[in-house]
GROMACS .gro file of C-alpha atoms in nm:
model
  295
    1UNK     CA    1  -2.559   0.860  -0.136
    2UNK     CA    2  -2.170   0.813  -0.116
    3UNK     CA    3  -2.031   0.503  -0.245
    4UNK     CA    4  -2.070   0.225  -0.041
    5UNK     CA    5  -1.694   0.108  -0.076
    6UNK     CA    6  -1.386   0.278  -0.190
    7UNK     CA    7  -1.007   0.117  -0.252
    8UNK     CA    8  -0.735   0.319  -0.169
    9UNK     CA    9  -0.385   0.176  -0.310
   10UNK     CA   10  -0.144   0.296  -0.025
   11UNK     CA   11   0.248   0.198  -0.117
   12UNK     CA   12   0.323   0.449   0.178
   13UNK     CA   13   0.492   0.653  -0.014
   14UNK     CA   14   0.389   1.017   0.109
   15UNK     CA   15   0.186   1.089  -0.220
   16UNK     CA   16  -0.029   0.742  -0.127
   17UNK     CA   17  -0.059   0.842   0.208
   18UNK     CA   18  -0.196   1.229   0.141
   19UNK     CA   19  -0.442   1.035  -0.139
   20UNK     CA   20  -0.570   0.824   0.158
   21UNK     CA   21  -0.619   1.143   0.389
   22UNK     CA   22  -0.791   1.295   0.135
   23UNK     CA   23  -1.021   1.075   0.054
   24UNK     CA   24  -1.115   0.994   0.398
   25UNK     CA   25  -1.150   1.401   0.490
   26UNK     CA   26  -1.346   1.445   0.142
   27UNK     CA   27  -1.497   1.181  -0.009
   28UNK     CA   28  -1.519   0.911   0.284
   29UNK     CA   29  -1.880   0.968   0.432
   30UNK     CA   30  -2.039   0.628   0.533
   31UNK     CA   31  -1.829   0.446   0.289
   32UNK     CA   32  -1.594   0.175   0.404
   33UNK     CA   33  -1.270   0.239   0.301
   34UNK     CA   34  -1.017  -0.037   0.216
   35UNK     CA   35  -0.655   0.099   0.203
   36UNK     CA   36  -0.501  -0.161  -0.039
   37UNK     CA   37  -0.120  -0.252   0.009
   38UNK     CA   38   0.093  -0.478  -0.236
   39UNK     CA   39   0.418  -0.660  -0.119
   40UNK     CA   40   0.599  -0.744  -0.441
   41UNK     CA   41   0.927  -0.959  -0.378
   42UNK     CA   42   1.086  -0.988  -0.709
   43UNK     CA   43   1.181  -1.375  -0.792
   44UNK     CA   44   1.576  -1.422  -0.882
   45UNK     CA   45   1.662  -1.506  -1.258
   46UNK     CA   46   1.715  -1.892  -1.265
   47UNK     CA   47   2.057  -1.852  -1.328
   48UNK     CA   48   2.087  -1.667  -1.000
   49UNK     CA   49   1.875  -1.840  -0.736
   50UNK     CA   50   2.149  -2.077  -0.588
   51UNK     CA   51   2.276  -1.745  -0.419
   52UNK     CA   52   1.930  -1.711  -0.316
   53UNK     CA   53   1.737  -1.834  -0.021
   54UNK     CA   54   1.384  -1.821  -0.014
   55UNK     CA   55   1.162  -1.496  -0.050
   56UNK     CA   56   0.898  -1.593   0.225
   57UNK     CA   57   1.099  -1.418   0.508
   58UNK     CA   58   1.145  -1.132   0.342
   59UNK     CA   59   0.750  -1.139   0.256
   60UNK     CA   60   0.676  -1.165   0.651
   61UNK     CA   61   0.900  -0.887   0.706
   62UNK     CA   62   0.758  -0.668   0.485
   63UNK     CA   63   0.387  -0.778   0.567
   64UNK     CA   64   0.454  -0.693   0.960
   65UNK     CA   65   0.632  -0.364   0.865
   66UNK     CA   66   0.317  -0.261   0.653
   67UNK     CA   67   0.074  -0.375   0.915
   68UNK     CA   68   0.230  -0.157   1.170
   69UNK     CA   69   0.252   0.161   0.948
   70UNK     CA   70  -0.098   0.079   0.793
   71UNK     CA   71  -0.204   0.038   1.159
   72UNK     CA   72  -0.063   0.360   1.250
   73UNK     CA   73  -0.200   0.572   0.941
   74UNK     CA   74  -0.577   0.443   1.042
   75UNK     CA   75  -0.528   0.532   1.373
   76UNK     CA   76  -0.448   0.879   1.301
   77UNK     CA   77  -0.712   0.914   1.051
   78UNK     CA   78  -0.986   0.923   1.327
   79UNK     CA   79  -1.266   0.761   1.128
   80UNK     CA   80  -1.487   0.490   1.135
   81UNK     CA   81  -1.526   0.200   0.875
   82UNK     CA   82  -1.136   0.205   0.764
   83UNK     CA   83  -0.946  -0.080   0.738
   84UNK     CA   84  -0.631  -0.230   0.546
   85UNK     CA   85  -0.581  -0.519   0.307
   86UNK     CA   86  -0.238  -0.684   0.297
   87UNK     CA   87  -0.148  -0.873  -0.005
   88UNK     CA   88   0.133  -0.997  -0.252
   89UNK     CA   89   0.124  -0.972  -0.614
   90UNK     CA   90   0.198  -0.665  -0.819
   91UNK     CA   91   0.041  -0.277  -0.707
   92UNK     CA   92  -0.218  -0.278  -1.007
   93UNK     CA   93  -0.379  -0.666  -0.960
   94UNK     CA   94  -0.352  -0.635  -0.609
   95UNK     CA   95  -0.560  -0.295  -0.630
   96UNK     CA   96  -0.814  -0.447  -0.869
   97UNK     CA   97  -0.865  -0.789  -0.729
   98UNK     CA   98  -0.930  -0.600  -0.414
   99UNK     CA   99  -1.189  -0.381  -0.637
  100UNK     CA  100  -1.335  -0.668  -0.746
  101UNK     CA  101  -1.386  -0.864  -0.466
  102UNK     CA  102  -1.562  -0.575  -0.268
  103UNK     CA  103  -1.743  -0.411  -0.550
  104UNK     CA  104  -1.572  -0.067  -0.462
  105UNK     CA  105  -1.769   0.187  -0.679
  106UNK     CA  106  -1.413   0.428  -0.638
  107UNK     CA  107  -1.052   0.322  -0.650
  108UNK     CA  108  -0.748   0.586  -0.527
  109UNK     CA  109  -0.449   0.606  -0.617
  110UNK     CA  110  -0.190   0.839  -0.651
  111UNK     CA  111   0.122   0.896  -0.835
  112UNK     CA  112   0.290   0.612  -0.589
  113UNK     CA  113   0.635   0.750  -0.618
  114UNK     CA  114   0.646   0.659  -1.039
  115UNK     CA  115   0.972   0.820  -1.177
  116UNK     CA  116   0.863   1.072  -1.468
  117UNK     CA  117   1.027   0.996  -1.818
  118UNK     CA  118   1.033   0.619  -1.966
  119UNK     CA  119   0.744   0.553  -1.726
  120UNK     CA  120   0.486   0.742  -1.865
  121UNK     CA  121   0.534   0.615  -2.221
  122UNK     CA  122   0.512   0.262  -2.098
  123UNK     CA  123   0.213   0.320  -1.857
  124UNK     CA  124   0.264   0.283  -1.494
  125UNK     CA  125   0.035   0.124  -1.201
  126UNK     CA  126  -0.229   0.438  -1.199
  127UNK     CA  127  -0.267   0.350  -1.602
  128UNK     CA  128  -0.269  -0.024  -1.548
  129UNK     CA  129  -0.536   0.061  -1.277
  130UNK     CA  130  -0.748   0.283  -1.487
  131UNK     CA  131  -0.766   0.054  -1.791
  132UNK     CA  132  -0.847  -0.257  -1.625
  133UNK     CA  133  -1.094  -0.156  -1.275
  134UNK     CA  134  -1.412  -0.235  -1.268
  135UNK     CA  135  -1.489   0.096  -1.133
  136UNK     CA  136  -1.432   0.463  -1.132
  137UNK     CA  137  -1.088   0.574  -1.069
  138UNK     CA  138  -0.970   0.902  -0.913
  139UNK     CA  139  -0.579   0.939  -0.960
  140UNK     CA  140  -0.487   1.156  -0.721
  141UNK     CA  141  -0.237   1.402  -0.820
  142UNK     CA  142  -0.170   1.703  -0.691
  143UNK     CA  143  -0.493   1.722  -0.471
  144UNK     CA  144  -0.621   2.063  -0.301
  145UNK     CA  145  -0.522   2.111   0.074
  146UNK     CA  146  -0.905   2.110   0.110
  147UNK     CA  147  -1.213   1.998  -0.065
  148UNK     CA  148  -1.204   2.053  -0.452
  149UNK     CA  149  -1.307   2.428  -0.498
  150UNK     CA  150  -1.335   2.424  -0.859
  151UNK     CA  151  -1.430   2.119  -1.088
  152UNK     CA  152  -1.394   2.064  -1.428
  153UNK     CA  153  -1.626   1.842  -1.562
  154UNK     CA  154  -1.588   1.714  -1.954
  155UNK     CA  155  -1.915   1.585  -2.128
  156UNK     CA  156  -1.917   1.361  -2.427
  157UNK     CA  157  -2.280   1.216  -2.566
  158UNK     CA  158  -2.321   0.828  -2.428
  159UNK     CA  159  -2.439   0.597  -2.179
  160UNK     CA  160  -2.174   0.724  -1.944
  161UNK     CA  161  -2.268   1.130  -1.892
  162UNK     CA  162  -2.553   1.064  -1.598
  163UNK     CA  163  -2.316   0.877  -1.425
  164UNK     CA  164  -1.984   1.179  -1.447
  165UNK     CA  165  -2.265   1.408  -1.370
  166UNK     CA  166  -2.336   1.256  -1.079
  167UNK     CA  167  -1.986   1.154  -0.988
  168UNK     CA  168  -1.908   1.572  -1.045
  169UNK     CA  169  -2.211   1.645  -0.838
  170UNK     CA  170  -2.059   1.469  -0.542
  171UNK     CA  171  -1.658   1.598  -0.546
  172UNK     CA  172  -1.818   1.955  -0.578
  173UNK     CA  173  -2.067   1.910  -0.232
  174UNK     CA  174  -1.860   2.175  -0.105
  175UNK     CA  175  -2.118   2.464  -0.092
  176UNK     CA  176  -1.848   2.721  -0.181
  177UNK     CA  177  -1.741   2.464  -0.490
  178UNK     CA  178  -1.732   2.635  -0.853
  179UNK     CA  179  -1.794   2.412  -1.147
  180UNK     CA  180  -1.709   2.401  -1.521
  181UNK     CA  181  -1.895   2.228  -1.729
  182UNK     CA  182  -1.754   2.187  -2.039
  183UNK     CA  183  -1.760   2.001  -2.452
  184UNK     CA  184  -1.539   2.001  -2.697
  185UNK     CA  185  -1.659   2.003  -3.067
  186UNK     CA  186  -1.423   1.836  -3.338
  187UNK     CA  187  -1.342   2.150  -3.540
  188UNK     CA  188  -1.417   1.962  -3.847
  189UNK     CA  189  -1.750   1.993  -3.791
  190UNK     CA  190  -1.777   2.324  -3.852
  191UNK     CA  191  -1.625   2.259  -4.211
  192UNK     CA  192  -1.909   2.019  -4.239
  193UNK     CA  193  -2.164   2.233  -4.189
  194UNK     CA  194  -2.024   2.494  -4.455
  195UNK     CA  195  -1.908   2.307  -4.696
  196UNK     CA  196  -1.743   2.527  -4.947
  197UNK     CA  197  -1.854   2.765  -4.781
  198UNK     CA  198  -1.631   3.094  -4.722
  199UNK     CA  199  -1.461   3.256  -4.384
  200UNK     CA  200  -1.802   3.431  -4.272
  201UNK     CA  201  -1.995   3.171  -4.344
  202UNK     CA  202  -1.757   2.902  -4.121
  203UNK     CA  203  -1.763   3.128  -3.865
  204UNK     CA  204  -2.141   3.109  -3.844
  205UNK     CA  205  -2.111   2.756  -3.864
  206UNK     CA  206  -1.915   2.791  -3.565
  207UNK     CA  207  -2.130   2.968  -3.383
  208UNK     CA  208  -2.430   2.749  -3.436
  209UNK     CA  209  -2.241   2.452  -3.345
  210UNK     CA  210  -2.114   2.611  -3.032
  211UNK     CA  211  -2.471   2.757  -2.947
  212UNK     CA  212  -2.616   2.428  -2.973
  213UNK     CA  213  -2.326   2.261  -2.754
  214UNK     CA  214  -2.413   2.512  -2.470
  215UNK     CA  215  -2.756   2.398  -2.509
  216UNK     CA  216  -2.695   2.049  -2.498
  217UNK     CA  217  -2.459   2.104  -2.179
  218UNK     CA  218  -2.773   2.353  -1.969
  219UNK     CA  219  -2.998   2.084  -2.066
  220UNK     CA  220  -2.759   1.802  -1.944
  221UNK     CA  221  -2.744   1.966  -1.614
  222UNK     CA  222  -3.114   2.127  -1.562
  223UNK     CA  223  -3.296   1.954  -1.233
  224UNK     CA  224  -2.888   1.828  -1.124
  225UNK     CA  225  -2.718   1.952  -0.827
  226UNK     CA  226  -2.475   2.102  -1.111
  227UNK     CA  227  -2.761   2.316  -1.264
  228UNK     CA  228  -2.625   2.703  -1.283
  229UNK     CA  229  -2.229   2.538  -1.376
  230UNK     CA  230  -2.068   2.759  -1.547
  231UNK     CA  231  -2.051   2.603  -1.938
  232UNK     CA  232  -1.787   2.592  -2.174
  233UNK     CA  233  -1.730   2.487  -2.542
  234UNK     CA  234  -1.410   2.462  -2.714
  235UNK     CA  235  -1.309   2.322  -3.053
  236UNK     CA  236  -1.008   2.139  -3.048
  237UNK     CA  237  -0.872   1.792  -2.918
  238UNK     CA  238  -1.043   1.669  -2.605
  239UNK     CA  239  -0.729   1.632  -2.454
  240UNK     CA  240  -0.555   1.967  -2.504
  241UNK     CA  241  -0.865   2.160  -2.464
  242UNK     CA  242  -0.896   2.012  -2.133
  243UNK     CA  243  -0.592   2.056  -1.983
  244UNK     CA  244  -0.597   2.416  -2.124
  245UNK     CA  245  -0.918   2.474  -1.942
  246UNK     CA  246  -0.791   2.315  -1.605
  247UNK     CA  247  -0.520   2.630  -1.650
  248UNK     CA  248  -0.752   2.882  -1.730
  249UNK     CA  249  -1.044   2.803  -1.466
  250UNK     CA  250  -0.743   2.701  -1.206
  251UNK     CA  251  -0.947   2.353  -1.173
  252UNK     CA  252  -0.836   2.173  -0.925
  253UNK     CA  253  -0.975   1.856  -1.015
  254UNK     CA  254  -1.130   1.702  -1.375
  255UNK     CA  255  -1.411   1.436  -1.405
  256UNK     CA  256  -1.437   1.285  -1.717
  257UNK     CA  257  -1.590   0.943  -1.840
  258UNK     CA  258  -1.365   0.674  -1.921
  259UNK     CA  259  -1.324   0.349  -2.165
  260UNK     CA  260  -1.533   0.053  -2.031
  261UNK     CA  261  -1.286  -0.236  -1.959
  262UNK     CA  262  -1.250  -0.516  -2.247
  263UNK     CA  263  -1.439  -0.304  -2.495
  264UNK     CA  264  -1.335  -0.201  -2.811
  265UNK     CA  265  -1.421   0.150  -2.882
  266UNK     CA  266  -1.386   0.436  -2.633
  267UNK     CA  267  -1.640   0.530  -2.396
  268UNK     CA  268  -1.729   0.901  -2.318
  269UNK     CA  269  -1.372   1.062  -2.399
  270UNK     CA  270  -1.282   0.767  -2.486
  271UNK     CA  271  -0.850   0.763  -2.550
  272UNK     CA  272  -0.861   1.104  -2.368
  273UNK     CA  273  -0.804   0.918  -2.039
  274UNK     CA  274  -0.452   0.808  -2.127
  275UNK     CA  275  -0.376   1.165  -2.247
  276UNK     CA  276  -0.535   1.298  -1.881
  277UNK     CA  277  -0.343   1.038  -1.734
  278UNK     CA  278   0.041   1.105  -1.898
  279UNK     CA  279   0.027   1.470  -1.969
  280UNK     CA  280  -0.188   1.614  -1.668
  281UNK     CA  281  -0.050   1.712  -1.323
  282UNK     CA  282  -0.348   1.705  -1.139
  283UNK     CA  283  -0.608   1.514  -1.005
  284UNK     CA  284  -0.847   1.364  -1.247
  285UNK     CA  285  -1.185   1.157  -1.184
  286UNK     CA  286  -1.219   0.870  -1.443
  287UNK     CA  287  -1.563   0.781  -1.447
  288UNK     CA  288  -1.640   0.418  -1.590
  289UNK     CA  289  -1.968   0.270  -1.693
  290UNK     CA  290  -2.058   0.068  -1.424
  291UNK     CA  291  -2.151   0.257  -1.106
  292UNK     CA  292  -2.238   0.607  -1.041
  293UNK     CA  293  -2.250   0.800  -0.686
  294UNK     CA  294  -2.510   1.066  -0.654
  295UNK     CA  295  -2.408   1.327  -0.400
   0.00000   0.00000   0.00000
């Protein structure tokens, strides 16, 4: 089934606005969609507001301008069960407590026009989103001019792999999709196995390890609409080897679990997310623990 409700955060900036075309064309379905705008009117240091009057006009002009261009964007979307939600309060808590309130299984958003540079080391609204939503969150960067053709999807052992399975299973419907399926071992495991052991011996160490990953991964995805993926093991960081792959397989999108909100280990990839998040420059699925969508 698709997911019964998705939240797409729509500044109207173009990036927001191809995210919320996207997602409609590819990932819409029966779900009700809930384009999510937030009107934030900065309040005037104390020592300024006597030169100020108040901020509620400006917050009705800015609510009727967005209601017009929301207006306008649903109307040329041509589908059914689409709607806008106008409210004011900062991108990220607007975009959640809309989440929240719905129970959206999926939550959009793009880059919304983020400069590059001191924003990405202090985390911007697609970071704020991730860490804090409820649910699964696709950032959409960079998204194909079509459906996703090829899909990289990251395993890690826990609670969380049925659900990016599934969640992978559904962004790669397309029946001319390709998919990746891939795990990266810690490459001090290998030392591990062979301890003081020499070269030849740590490469066969290697090679067990990475024969019983592939394993692991077929038997992850036998009786799954992602049975006959293509599987790939790597020893590395999570993080590097992913983005490495994306290059290599020309991956237009990446699924990967996520950390569970308020917890305090990782889930899945755990930290990996952030990594996705401020080095990537594509579109990434984070997958969280609390909903799945089976294609």
């Amino acid at each position: 089934m698709t997911p019964r409700c998705i939240v797409v955060g729509v500044d109207l900036s173009e990036p927001s606005i191809v995210a919320a075309r996207w997602t409609v064309a590819h990932l819409g379905g029966d779900s009700e969609i809930i384009l999510a705008h937030a009107i934030c009117v900065p309040e005037p240091p104390r020592f300024l507001r006597m030169l100020h009057t108040s901020t509620q006009p400006l917050i009705e002009d800015a609510k009727l301008g967005a209601e017009s261009r929301l207006g306008g964007l649903i109307s040329s979307l041509g589908a059914n069960r689409v709607r806008h939600d106008i409210r004011v309060g900062r991108p990220d808590e607007v975009v959640i407590a809309i989440a929240r309130e719905f129970g959206a299984e999926l939550v959009v958003i793009g880059p919304n026009g983020e400069r590059p540079g001191i924003s990405k080391l202090l985390g911007g609204t697609a970071e704020r989103v991730t860490h804090q939503s409820p649910s699964s969150v696709l950032l959409a960067r960079a998204l194909p001019a079509g459906p996703a053709r090829t899909v990289l999807v990251a395993l890690d052992e826990s609670e969380i792999t049925p659900a990016v399975l599934q969640w992978a299973a559904r962004i790669a419907s397309h029946p001319d999709a390709n998919v990746i399926v891939m795990h990266i071992v810690n490459p001090l495991l290998s030392g591990a196995v062979a301890v003081n052991a020499g070269s030849t011996e740590r490469r066969r160490a290697e090679d067990q390890l990475r024969e019983g990953a592939e394993r692991w991964l077929r038997e992850r995805i036998a009786g799954t609409r992602l049975e006959g993926a293509v599987t790939e093991v790597a020893f590395g960081d999570p993080g590097f080897e992913i983005l490495s792959a994306v290059e290599r397989f020309g991956a237009d999108l990446v699924v990967v679990g996520r950390n569970s909100p308020g917890r305090g280990r990782a889930a899945g990839l755990g930290g990996t997310s952030a990594f996705l998040l401020r080095s990537g420059s594509g579109a990434v699925l984070l997958v969280g623990p609390n909903n799945a969508a089976e294609g």
